[in-house]
XYZ file of C-alpha atoms in Angstrom:
118
model
C 53.681 76.514 -5.223
C 52.523 76.166 -1.660
C 52.638 79.384 0.421
C 54.488 81.333 -2.259
C 57.924 79.792 -1.717
C 60.129 78.051 -4.241
C 59.249 75.032 -6.314
C 60.582 71.558 -5.591
C 63.640 70.860 -7.752
C 62.999 67.553 -9.548
C 65.574 65.434 -11.368
C 65.329 61.912 -12.744
C 67.564 58.912 -12.091
C 67.773 58.077 -15.811
C 67.263 59.823 -19.114
C 64.701 57.182 -20.102
C 62.622 57.877 -16.985
C 62.883 61.633 -17.546
C 61.755 61.301 -21.164
C 58.830 59.068 -20.187
C 57.699 61.421 -17.407
C 57.980 64.567 -19.553
C 55.796 63.337 -22.411
C 52.062 62.644 -21.999
C 52.146 60.395 -25.062
C 55.073 58.362 -23.764
C 53.387 58.083 -20.350
C 50.220 56.709 -21.957
C 52.185 54.208 -24.054
C 54.357 53.139 -21.096
C 51.731 52.920 -18.336
C 48.270 53.355 -19.904
C 45.902 56.341 -19.830
C 44.714 56.049 -16.214
C 48.258 55.761 -14.814
C 49.499 58.539 -17.113
C 46.816 60.919 -15.845
C 47.569 60.124 -12.186
C 51.333 60.343 -12.768
C 50.973 63.784 -14.379
C 48.877 64.879 -11.381
C 51.426 63.616 -8.832
C 54.382 65.162 -10.685
C 52.529 68.500 -10.699
C 51.821 68.209 -6.974
C 55.439 67.319 -6.280
C 56.642 70.283 -8.337
C 54.222 72.628 -6.536
C 55.542 71.679 -3.102
C 58.246 73.765 -1.478
C 59.454 70.996 0.855
C 58.583 67.480 2.006
C 56.493 69.107 4.765
C 54.157 70.440 2.053
C 53.769 66.975 0.530
C 52.338 65.675 3.801
C 49.431 68.125 3.408
C 48.653 67.153 -0.201
C 46.759 64.207 -1.681
C 48.706 61.152 -2.772
C 49.568 59.583 0.595
C 53.167 60.791 0.713
C 55.117 58.236 2.743
C 58.621 56.960 3.406
C 59.342 53.412 2.288
C 60.247 51.016 5.063
C 61.872 47.662 5.760
C 64.420 46.803 3.050
C 63.518 49.960 1.107
C 64.410 52.577 3.725
C 65.537 55.862 2.136
C 63.126 56.418 -0.755
C 59.715 58.075 -0.457
C 56.584 57.452 -2.498
C 53.306 58.935 -3.661
C 50.381 56.703 -4.585
C 49.432 56.389 -8.238
C 46.947 53.792 -9.521
C 47.077 50.922 -7.001
C 49.494 49.228 -6.510
C 51.800 51.628 -8.395
C 53.815 54.419 -6.809
C 55.972 57.365 -7.823
C 59.246 56.718 -5.954
C 61.870 59.378 -5.227
C 64.773 60.174 -2.919
C 65.952 63.473 -1.415
C 68.690 65.037 -3.564
C 70.810 66.688 -0.872
C 74.392 65.927 0.144
C 74.529 65.771 3.067
C 70.881 65.068 3.861
C 69.306 67.745 6.074
C 68.895 66.285 9.560
C 66.961 67.264 12.663
C 68.951 68.134 15.817
C 68.956 64.417 16.756
C 71.381 63.955 13.843
C 69.419 60.947 12.577
C 65.937 61.974 11.460
C 65.468 63.651 8.088
C 64.415 67.312 8.370
C 61.439 67.253 5.996
C 61.128 71.062 6.103
C 64.550 71.373 4.439
C 64.143 68.822 1.626
C 63.699 70.924 -1.516
C 65.283 68.686 -4.179
C 64.403 65.134 -5.247
C 65.443 62.506 -7.765
C 62.646 60.396 -9.246
C 63.942 56.819 -9.163
C 60.937 54.844 -10.337
C 57.320 54.527 -11.380
C 55.542 51.267 -10.807
C 54.783 48.506 -8.339
C 57.770 47.849 -6.070
C 55.903 45.400 -3.809
């Protein structure tokens, strides 16, 4: 993990998604070998992060979704596919403005999708 802290806690929105993401063979069957390799890499990077702040310093173009998809975040896979996840905190950690997400305090995520959401 980055700077010796704790690992990101990762859950999955569905059992099917969890099973697919935890098996290299299922990943290859579901998304093909190139996507499977990139997905394994991104899941490892996500797991190695301590917080969302760490993800900003890693490859994968970590970014919040915008417009009608505000809330989830994504990491690039094989274009145009993304690994999509949401913070798993209740309530969400906020900055002193009470609105902005405090990325340094997001330590748990739920994977909600793999694919092209465009």
